[in-house]
Short mmCIF file of C-alpha atoms in Angstrom, two decimals:
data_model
loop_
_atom_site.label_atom_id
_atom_site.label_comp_id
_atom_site.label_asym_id
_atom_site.label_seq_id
_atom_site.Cartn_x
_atom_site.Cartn_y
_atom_site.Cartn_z
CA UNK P 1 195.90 47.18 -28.22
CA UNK P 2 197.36 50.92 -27.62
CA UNK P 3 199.55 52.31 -30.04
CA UNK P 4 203.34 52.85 -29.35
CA UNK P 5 204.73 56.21 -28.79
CA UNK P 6 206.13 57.84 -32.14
CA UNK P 7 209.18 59.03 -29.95
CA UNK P 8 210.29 54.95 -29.23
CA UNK P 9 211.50 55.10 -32.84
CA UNK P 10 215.47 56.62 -33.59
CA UNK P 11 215.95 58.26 -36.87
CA UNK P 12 217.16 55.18 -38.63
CA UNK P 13 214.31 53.14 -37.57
CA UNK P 14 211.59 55.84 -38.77
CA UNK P 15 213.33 55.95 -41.97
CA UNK P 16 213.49 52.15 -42.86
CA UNK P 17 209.79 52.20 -41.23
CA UNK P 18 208.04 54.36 -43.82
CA UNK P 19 210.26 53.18 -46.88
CA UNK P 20 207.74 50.14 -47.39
CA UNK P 21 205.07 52.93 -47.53
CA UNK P 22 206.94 54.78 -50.21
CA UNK P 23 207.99 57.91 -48.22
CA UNK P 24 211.60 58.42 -48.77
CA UNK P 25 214.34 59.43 -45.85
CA UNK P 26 213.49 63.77 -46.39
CA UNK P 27 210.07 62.64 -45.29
CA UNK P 28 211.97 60.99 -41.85
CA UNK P 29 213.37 64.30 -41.89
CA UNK P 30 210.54 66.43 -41.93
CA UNK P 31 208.64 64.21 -39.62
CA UNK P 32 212.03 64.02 -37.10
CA UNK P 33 211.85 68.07 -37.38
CA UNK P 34 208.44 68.80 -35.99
CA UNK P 35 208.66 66.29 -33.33
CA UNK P 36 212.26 67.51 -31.56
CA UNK P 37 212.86 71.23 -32.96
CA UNK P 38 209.34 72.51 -33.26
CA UNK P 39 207.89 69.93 -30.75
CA UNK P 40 204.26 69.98 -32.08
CA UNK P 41 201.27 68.10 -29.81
CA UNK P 42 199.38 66.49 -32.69
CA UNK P 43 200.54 64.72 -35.78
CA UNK P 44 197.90 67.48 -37.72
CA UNK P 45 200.10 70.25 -36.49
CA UNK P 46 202.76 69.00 -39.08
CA UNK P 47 201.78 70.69 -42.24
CA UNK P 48 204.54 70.37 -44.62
CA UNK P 49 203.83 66.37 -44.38
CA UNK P 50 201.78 64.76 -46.95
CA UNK P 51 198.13 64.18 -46.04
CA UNK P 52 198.93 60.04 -46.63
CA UNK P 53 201.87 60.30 -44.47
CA UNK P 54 200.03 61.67 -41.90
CA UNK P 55 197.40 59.00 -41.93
CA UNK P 56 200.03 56.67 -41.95
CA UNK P 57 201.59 57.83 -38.29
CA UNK P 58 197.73 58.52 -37.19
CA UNK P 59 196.97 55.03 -37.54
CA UNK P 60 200.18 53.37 -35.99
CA UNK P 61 201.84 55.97 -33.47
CA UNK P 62 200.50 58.10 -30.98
CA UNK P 63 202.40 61.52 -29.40
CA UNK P 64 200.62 61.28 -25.98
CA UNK P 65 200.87 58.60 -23.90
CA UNK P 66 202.63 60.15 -20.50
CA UNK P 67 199.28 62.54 -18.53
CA UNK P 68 200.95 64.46 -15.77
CA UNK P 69 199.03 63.35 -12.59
CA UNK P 70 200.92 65.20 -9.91
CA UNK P 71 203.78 68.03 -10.09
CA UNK P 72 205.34 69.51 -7.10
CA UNK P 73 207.68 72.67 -7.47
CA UNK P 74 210.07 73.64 -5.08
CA UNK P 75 211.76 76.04 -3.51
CA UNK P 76 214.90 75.75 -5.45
CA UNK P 77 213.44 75.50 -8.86
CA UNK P 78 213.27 71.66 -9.08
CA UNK P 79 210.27 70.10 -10.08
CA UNK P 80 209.10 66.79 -9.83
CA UNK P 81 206.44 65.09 -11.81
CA UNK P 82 204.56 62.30 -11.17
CA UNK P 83 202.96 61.28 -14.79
CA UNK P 84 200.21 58.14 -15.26
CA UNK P 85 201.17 55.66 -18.55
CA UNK P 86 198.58 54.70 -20.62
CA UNK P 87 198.19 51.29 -18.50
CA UNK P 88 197.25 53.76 -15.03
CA UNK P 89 201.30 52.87 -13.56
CA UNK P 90 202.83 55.73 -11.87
CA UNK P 91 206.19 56.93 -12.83
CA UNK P 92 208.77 60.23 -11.74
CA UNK P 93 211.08 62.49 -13.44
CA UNK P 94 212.21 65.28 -12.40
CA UNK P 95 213.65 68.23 -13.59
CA UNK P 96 216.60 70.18 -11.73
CA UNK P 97 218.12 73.05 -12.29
CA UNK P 98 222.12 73.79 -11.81
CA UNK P 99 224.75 76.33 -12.68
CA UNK P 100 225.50 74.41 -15.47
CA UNK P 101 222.36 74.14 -17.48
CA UNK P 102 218.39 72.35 -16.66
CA UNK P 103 219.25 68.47 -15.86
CA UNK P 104 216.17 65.95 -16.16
CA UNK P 105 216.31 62.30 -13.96
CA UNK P 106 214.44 59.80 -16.00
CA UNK P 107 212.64 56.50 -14.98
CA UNK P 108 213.58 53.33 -17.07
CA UNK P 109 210.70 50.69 -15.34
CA UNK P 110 207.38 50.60 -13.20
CA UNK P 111 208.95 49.63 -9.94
CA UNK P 112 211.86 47.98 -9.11
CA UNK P 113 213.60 44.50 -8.50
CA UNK P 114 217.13 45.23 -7.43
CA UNK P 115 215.61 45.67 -3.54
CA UNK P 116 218.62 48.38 -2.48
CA UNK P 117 217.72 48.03 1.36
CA UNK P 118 217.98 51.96 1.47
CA UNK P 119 215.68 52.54 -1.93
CA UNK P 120 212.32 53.68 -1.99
CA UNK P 121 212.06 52.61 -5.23
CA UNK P 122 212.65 49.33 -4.41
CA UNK P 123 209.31 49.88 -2.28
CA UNK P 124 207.15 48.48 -5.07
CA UNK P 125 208.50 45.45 -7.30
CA UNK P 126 208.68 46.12 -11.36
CA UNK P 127 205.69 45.38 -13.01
CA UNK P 128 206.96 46.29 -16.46
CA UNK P 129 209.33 47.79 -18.87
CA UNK P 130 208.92 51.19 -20.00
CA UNK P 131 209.32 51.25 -23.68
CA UNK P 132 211.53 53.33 -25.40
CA UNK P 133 209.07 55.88 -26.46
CA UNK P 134 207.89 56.26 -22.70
CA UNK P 135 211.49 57.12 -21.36
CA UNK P 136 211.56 59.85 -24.51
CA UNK P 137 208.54 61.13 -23.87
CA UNK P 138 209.47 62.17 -20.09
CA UNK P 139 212.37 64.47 -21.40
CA UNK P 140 209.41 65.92 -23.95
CA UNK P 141 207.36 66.65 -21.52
CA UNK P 142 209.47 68.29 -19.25
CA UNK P 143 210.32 70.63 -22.24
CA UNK P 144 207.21 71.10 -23.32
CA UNK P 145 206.95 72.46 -19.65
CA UNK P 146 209.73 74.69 -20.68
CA UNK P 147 208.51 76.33 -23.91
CA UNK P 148 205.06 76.90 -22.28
CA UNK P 149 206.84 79.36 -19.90
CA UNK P 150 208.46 81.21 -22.63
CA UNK P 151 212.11 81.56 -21.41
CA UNK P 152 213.30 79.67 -23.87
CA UNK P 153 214.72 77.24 -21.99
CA UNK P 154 216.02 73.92 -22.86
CA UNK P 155 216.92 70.68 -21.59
CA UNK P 156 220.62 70.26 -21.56
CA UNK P 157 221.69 67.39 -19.21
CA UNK P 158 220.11 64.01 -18.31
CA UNK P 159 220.69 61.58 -15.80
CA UNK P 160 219.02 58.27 -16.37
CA UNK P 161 219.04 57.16 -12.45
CA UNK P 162 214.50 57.52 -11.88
CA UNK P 163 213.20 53.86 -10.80
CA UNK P 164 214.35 50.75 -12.13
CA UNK P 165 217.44 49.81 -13.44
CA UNK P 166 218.25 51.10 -16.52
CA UNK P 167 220.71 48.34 -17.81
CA UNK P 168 217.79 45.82 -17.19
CA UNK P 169 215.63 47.01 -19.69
CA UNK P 170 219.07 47.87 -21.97
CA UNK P 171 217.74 47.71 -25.24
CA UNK P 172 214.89 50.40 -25.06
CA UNK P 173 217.72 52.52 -22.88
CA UNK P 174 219.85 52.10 -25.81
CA UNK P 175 217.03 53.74 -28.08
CA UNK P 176 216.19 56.57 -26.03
CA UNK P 177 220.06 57.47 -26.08
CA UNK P 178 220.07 57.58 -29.34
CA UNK P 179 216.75 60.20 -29.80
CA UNK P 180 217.49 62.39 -27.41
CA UNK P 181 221.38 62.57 -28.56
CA UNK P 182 220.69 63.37 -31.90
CA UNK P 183 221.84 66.29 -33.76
CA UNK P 184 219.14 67.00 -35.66
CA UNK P 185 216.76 66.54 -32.71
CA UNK P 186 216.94 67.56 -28.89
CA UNK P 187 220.87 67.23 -29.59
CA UNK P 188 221.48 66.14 -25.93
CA UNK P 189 225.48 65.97 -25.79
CA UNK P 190 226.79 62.38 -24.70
CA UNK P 191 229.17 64.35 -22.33
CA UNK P 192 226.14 65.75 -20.65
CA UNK P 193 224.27 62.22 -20.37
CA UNK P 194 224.90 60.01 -17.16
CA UNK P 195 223.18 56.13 -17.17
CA UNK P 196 223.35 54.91 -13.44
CA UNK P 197 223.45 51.14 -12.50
CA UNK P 198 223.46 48.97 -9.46
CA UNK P 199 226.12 47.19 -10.95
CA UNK P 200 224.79 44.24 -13.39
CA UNK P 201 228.57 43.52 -14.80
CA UNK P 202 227.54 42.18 -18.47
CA UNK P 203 225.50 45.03 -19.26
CA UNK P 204 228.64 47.18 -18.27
CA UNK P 205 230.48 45.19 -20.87
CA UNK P 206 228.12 45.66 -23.18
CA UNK P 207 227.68 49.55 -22.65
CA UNK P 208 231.43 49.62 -22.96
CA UNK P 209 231.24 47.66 -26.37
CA UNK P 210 228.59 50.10 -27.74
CA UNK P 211 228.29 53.12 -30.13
CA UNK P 212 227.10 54.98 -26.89
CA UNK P 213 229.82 57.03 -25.58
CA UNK P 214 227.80 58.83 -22.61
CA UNK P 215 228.77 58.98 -19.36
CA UNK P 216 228.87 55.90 -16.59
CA UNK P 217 227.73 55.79 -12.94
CA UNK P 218 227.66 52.92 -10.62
CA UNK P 219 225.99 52.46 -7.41
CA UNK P 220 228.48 51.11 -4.83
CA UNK P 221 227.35 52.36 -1.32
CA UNK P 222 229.81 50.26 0.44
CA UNK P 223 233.79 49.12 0.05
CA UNK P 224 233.33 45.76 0.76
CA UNK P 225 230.89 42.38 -0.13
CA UNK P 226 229.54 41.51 3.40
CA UNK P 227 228.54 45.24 4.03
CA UNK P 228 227.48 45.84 0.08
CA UNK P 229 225.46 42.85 0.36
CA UNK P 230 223.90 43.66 3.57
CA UNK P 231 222.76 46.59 1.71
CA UNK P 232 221.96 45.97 -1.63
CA UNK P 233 221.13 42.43 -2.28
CA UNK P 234 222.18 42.25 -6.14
CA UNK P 235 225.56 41.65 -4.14
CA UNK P 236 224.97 38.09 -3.91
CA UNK P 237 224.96 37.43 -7.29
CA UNK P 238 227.51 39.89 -8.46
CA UNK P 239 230.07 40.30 -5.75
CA UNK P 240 232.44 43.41 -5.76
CA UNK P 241 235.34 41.45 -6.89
CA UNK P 242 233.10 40.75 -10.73
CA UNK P 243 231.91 44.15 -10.32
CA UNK P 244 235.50 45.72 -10.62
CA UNK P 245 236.24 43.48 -13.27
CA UNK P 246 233.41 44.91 -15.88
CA UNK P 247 234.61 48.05 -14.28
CA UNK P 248 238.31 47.21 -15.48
CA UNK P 249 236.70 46.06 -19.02
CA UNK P 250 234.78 49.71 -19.25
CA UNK P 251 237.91 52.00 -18.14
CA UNK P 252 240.01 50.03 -20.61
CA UNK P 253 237.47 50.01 -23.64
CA UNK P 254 236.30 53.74 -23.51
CA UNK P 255 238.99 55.53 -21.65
CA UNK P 256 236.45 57.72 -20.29
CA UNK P 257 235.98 58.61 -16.30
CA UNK P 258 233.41 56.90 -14.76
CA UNK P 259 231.63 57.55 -10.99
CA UNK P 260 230.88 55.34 -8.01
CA UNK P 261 227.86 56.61 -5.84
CA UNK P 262 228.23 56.20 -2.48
CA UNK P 263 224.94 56.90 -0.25
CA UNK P 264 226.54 57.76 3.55
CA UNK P 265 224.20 55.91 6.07
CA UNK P 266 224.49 56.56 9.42
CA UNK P 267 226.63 54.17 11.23
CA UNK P 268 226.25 51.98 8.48
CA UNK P 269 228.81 52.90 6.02
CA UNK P 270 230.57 55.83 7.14
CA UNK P 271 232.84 55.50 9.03
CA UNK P 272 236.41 56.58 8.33
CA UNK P 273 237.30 52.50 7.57
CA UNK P 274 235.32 52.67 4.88
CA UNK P 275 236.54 55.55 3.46
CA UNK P 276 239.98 54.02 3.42
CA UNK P 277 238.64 50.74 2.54
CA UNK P 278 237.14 52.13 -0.52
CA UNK P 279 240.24 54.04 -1.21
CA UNK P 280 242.46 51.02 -1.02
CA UNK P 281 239.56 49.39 -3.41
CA UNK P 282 240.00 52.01 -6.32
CA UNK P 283 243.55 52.00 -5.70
CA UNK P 284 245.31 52.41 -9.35
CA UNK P 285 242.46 52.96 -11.27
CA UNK P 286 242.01 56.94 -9.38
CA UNK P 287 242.87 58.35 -12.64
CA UNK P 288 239.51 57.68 -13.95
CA UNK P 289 237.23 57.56 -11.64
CA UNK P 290 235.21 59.91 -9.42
CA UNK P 291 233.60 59.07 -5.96
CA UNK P 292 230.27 60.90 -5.53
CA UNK P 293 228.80 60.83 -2.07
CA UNK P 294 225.28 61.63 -1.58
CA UNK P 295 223.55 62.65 1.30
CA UNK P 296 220.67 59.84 1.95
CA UNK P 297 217.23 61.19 1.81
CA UNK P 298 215.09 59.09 4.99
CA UNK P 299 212.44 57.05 3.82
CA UNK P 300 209.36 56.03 6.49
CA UNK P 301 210.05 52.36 5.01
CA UNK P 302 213.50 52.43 6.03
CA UNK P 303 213.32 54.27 9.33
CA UNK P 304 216.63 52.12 10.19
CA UNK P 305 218.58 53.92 8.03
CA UNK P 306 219.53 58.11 8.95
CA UNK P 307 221.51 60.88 7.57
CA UNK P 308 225.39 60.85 7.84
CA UNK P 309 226.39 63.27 10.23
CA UNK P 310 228.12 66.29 8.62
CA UNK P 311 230.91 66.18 10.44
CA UNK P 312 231.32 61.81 8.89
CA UNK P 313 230.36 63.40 5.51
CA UNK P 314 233.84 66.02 6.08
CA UNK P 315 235.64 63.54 7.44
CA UNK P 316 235.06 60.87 5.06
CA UNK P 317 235.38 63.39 2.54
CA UNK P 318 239.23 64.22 3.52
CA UNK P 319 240.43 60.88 3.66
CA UNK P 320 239.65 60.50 0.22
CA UNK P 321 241.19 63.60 -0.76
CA UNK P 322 244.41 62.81 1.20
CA UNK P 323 244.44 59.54 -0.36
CA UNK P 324 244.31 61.44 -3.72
CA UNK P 325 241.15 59.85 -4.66
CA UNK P 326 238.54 62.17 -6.99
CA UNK P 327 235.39 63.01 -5.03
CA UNK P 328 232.81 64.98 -4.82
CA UNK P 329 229.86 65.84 -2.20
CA UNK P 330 226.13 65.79 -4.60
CA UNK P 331 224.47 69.05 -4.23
CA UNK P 332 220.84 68.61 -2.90
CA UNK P 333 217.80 69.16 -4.70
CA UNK P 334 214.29 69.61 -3.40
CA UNK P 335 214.45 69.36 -0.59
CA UNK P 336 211.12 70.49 0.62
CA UNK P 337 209.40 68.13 -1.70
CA UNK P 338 209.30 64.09 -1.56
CA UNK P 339 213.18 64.15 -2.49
CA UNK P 340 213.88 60.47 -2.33
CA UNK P 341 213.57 58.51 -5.86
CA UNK P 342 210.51 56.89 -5.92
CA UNK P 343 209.05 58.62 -2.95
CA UNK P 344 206.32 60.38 -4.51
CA UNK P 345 205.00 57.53 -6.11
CA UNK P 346 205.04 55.04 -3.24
CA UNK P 347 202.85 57.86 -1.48
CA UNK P 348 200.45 58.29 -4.11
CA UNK P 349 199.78 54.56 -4.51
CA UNK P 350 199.12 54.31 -0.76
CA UNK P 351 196.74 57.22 -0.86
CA UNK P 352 194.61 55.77 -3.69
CA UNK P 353 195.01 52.02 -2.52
#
């Protein structure tokens, strides 16, 4: 059986894991230090830790379990990596780079089950969980990227919206939170952490109920249930109406602004109805909520949905504004490379099937 990643453990559980060895909470300390500040390769390369303690972490936890099997660099500085698990599944992240800091997009499963009609991740069903060490391990990787190009560089921002659907595998999300935010490791700021979801409405509660505190993004794509469930079949079983409900539940509990996504298809959902349909849908609760529309990237598999015109993107754009609802238009990234989510990976299983 392969060994779990080292990185699936938070602080607290690496402490109360080597107490029944003996090794006291400095020794947590030490170990937490090499892995996130001085971000060593091998377990040998920490050489302030006890020879026992070592053997220890040898025998039960590995570093290594992500290989990078494909990388493609664009134009614009993003780069997106294709990386094998230990099993041979294919997974993404990518790293982009903004005016604000380096932002990394992290994959939560092997596939996908929510079947957005739109998705290319949706292309290929989940086959798995990734644990909690194997969602920390794509943020290390991406800075061990970094460091090897000596401009000391770090990651600063992460969006948790890669394959799968982060709130169904909520428990090893709920770890890798916790790693990367801590403040004697990568000390990722919840401010600058987004989780996105397609909308499962008790794991929104739940979120809101939890020690969490990052930032919230749901996918809504379209202002109303036959069109929404035309498009993205988790619909059926949680219509809009139960969806703004855990919505309500979150804005109450946390106080804290929260984002709808809204992909503009082509004659699909962009048309200035919708825009004052889903106006008319946030309605009083503008104050704490921001609409982010995003330019679809085509997908071969979905050659029946196109590009919103930009002159629907403006137009759907200004209704919003005039109906004094928070919006924004997502910047692009890599563009020259296989953009969509989940793109790269559906073409590299097809070339080696």
């Amino acid at each position: 059986m392969n060994k779990p990643s080292i990185y699936g453990l938070t602080f607290d559980q690496l402490t109360a894991w080597l107490q029944p060895y003996g090794h006291k909470k400095f020794r947590a300390s030490q170990i937490w230090d090499w892995l996130y500040r001085k971000r060593v390769a091998s377990f040998a390369d920490m050489t302030d830790v006890n020879k026992d303690c070592l053997g220890l972490l040898e025998e039960h936890f590995v570093l290594q379990t992500l290989e990078e099997h494909v990388k493609q660099e664009s134009s614009d500085g993003t780069v997106k990596f294709l990386f094998r698990l230990s099993d041979g599944n294919l997974i993404e992240t990518v790293l982009m780079r903004h005016k604000f800091g380096l932002s990394v997009c992290v994959t939560t499963q092997v596939g996908c089950n929510i079947g957005c009609s739109f998705c290319a991740s949706g292309l290929l069903k989940k086959s798995r969980d990734l644990s909690g060490g194997e969602i920390v391990e794509q943020i290390m990787k991406v800075q061990f990227y970094l460091d090897k190009a000596g401009k000391e560089e770090r990651v600063s921002h992460v969006v948790v919206m890669g394959i799968g659907e982060p709130f169904d595998n909520f428990e090893n999300l709920s770890d890798f939170l916790r790693v990367i935010k801590d403040h004697k490791g990568l000390a990722i700021g919840a401010r600058h952490i987004t989780v996105s979801t397609s909308g499962l409405a008790d794991k929104i509660v739940e979120f809101a109920d939890s020690d969490l505190h990052v930032n919230l993004a749901v996918s809504l794509h379209a202002p109303n249930n036959e069109l929404r469930t035309r498009i993205m079949k988790i619909n059926k079983a949680i219509p809009i109406e139960k969806l703004m409900e855990a919505i309500d539940y979150y804005l109450g509990k946390t106080n804290r602004r929260l984002t709808l996504e809204y992909i503009l298809l082509k004659d699909v959902n962009d048309a200035r109805e919708h825009a004052e349909e889903l106006a008319e849908l946030i309605g009083d609760r503008r104050s704490l909520v921001n609409v982010n529309l995003i330019p679809y990237n085509p997908v071969d598999e979905h050659s029946q949905y196109q590009r919103s015109e930009k002159e629907s993107v403006r137009a759907f754009y200004d209704i919003l504004k005039k109906r004094n609802v928070s919006c924004s238009v997502r910047l692009e990234h890599g563009a020259d490379i296989d953009a969509a989510c989940g793109q790269l990976r559906s073409k590299q299983i097809k070339a080696t099937g």
